[in-house]
Amino acid sequence: MLPLGPAIIIVMDPPMVRAAALVYRMPDGLGWVEPGYWDEYPPSSPQWHQFAGEVTDTENGVMLRSPDQVLLVLDADRVAGTGQDDPEAQAVIAQLRLRFRELGTSFAEERERLAAQVGATG
Protein backbone atom coordinates (compact mmCIF):
# COMPACT_ATOMS: atom_id res chain seq x y z
CA MET A 1 0.00 0.00 0.00
CA LEU A 2 3.02 2.29 -0.36
CA PRO A 3 3.61 5.00 -1.41
CA LEU A 4 1.05 6.89 0.65
CA GLY A 5 0.25 10.51 1.04
CA PRO A 6 -1.11 12.25 2.90
CA ALA A 7 -0.94 10.03 5.96
CA ILE A 8 -1.26 9.95 9.71
CA ILE A 9 1.73 8.39 11.49
CA ILE A 10 1.11 6.81 14.88
CA VAL A 11 4.33 6.15 16.77
CA MET A 12 3.87 3.62 19.56
CA ASP A 13 6.89 4.35 21.77
CA PRO A 14 6.98 7.09 22.81
CA PRO A 15 3.34 7.55 21.85
CA MET A 16 2.78 10.38 19.39
CA VAL A 17 0.81 11.21 16.26
CA ARG A 18 2.33 13.03 13.27
CA ALA A 19 1.05 14.21 9.93
CA ALA A 20 2.96 13.06 6.87
CA ALA A 21 2.70 14.61 3.45
CA LEU A 22 4.23 11.67 1.60
CA VAL A 23 5.27 8.20 2.75
CA TYR A 24 7.70 6.06 0.77
CA ARG A 25 8.88 2.47 0.77
CA MET A 26 12.62 2.45 1.41
CA PRO A 27 15.08 -0.42 0.86
CA ASP A 28 15.11 -1.19 4.60
CA GLY A 29 11.75 0.15 5.80
CA LEU A 30 9.90 3.39 5.18
CA GLY A 31 10.36 7.13 5.24
CA TRP A 32 8.13 10.17 5.21
CA VAL A 33 8.21 13.87 4.43
CA GLU A 34 6.48 16.20 6.88
CA PRO A 35 4.13 18.91 5.57
CA GLY A 36 6.49 21.67 6.76
CA TYR A 37 8.79 20.83 3.85
CA TRP A 38 6.58 23.01 1.62
CA ASP A 39 6.25 25.96 4.01
CA GLU A 40 7.37 29.27 2.60
CA TYR A 41 9.91 29.39 5.43
CA PRO A 42 10.54 25.75 6.35
CA PRO A 43 11.06 24.96 10.04
CA SER A 44 14.54 24.28 11.33
CA SER A 45 13.63 20.74 12.39
CA PRO A 46 14.17 17.83 9.97
CA GLN A 47 11.28 17.27 7.57
CA TRP A 48 12.44 13.80 6.44
CA HIS A 49 12.19 10.76 8.73
CA GLN A 50 13.31 7.23 7.93
CA PHE A 51 12.86 4.04 9.94
CA ALA A 52 14.21 0.57 9.28
CA GLY A 53 12.03 -2.46 9.92
CA GLU A 54 9.59 -4.96 8.49
CA VAL A 55 6.72 -3.29 6.63
CA THR A 56 3.35 -5.03 6.29
CA ASP A 57 0.10 -3.84 4.74
CA THR A 58 -2.86 -3.11 7.01
CA GLU A 59 -6.48 -2.35 6.19
CA ASN A 60 -5.87 1.42 6.08
CA GLY A 61 -2.14 1.74 5.45
CA VAL A 62 1.00 -0.03 6.61
CA MET A 63 2.73 -1.04 9.83
CA LEU A 64 6.47 -0.95 10.43
CA ARG A 65 7.94 -3.18 13.13
CA SER A 66 11.52 -3.06 14.31
CA PRO A 67 13.20 -4.19 17.53
CA ASP A 68 12.93 -0.62 18.82
CA GLN A 69 9.76 0.76 17.28
CA VAL A 70 6.28 0.15 15.93
CA LEU A 71 4.75 2.68 13.55
CA LEU A 72 1.24 2.60 12.15
CA VAL A 73 0.94 4.63 8.95
CA LEU A 74 -2.65 5.38 7.99
CA ASP A 75 -3.98 6.77 4.72
CA ALA A 76 -5.46 10.08 5.92
CA ASP A 77 -8.30 10.01 3.39
CA ARG A 78 -9.33 6.43 4.24
CA VAL A 79 -9.49 7.04 8.00
CA ALA A 80 -11.08 10.51 7.92
CA GLY A 81 -13.98 10.57 10.35
CA THR A 82 -13.25 7.12 11.81
CA GLY A 83 -11.90 6.07 15.20
CA GLN A 84 -8.38 5.99 13.73
CA ASP A 85 -8.56 9.63 12.61
CA ASP A 86 -6.61 12.45 14.28
CA PRO A 87 -8.16 15.94 13.95
CA GLU A 88 -4.88 17.78 14.53
CA ALA A 89 -3.07 15.78 11.85
CA GLN A 90 -6.00 16.27 9.46
CA ALA A 91 -5.85 20.05 10.06
CA VAL A 92 -2.15 20.07 9.12
CA ILE A 93 -2.93 18.02 6.01
CA ALA A 94 -5.76 20.41 5.06
CA GLN A 95 -3.29 23.31 5.22
CA LEU A 96 -0.90 21.38 2.99
CA ARG A 97 -3.66 20.78 0.44
CA LEU A 98 -4.17 24.56 0.29
CA ARG A 99 -0.42 25.12 -0.02
CA PHE A 100 -0.21 22.68 -2.94
CA ARG A 101 -3.03 24.56 -4.69
CA GLU A 102 -1.08 27.81 -4.20
CA LEU A 103 2.03 26.17 -5.64
CA GLY A 104 0.11 24.63 -8.55
CA THR A 105 1.13 21.08 -7.67
CA SER A 106 -0.42 17.89 -6.30
CA PHE A 107 0.46 15.03 -3.98
CA ALA A 108 1.09 12.79 -7.00
CA GLU A 109 3.43 15.31 -8.65
CA GLU A 110 5.36 15.94 -5.44
CA ARG A 111 5.57 12.23 -4.67
CA GLU A 112 7.17 11.60 -8.07
CA ARG A 113 9.46 14.64 -7.83
CA LEU A 114 10.85 13.69 -4.42
CA ALA A 115 11.06 9.89 -4.87
CA ALA A 116 14.51 9.94 -6.47
CA GLN A 117 15.80 12.50 -3.97
CA VAL A 118 15.00 10.26 -1.00
CA GLY A 119 15.98 6.98 -2.66
CA ALA A 120 12.47 5.52 -2.51
CA THR A 121 11.86 2.03 -3.85
CA GLY A 122 8.10 2.33 -4.04
CSV table of C-alpha atoms in Angstrom, one decimal, residues 67-108:
chain,number,residue,atom,x,y,z
A,67,PRO,CA,13.2,-4.2,17.5
A,68,ASP,CA,12.9,-0.6,18.8
A,69,GLN,CA,9.8,0.8,17.3
A,70,VAL,CA,6.3,0.1,15.9
A,71,LEU,CA,4.7,2.7,13.5
A,72,LEU,CA,1.2,2.6,12.1
A,73,VAL,CA,0.9,4.6,8.9
A,74,LEU,CA,-2.7,5.4,8.0
A,75,ASP,CA,-4.0,6.8,4.7
A,76,ALA,CA,-5.5,10.1,5.9
A,77,ASP,CA,-8.3,10.0,3.4
A,78,ARG,CA,-9.3,6.4,4.2
A,79,VAL,CA,-9.5,7.0,8.0
A,80,ALA,CA,-11.1,10.5,7.9
A,81,GLY,CA,-14.0,10.6,10.4
A,82,THR,CA,-13.2,7.1,11.8
A,83,GLY,CA,-11.9,6.1,15.2
A,84,GLN,CA,-8.4,6.0,13.7
A,85,ASP,CA,-8.6,9.6,12.6
A,86,ASP,CA,-6.6,12.5,14.3
A,87,PRO,CA,-8.2,15.9,13.9
A,88,GLU,CA,-4.9,17.8,14.5
A,89,ALA,CA,-3.1,15.8,11.8
A,90,GLN,CA,-6.0,16.3,9.5
A,91,ALA,CA,-5.9,20.0,10.1
A,92,VAL,CA,-2.2,20.1,9.1
A,93,ILE,CA,-2.9,18.0,6.0
A,94,ALA,CA,-5.8,20.4,5.1
A,95,GLN,CA,-3.3,23.3,5.2
A,96,LEU,CA,-0.9,21.4,3.0
A,97,ARG,CA,-3.7,20.8,0.4
A,98,LEU,CA,-4.2,24.6,0.3
A,99,ARG,CA,-0.4,25.1,0.0
A,100,PHE,CA,-0.2,22.7,-2.9
A,101,ARG,CA,-3.0,24.6,-4.7
A,102,GLU,CA,-1.1,27.8,-4.2
A,103,LEU,CA,2.0,26.2,-5.6
A,104,GLY,CA,0.1,24.6,-8.5
A,105,THR,CA,1.1,21.1,-7.7
A,106,SER,CA,-0.4,17.9,-6.3
A,107,PHE,CA,0.5,15.0,-4.0
A,108,ALA,CA,1.1,12.8,-7.0
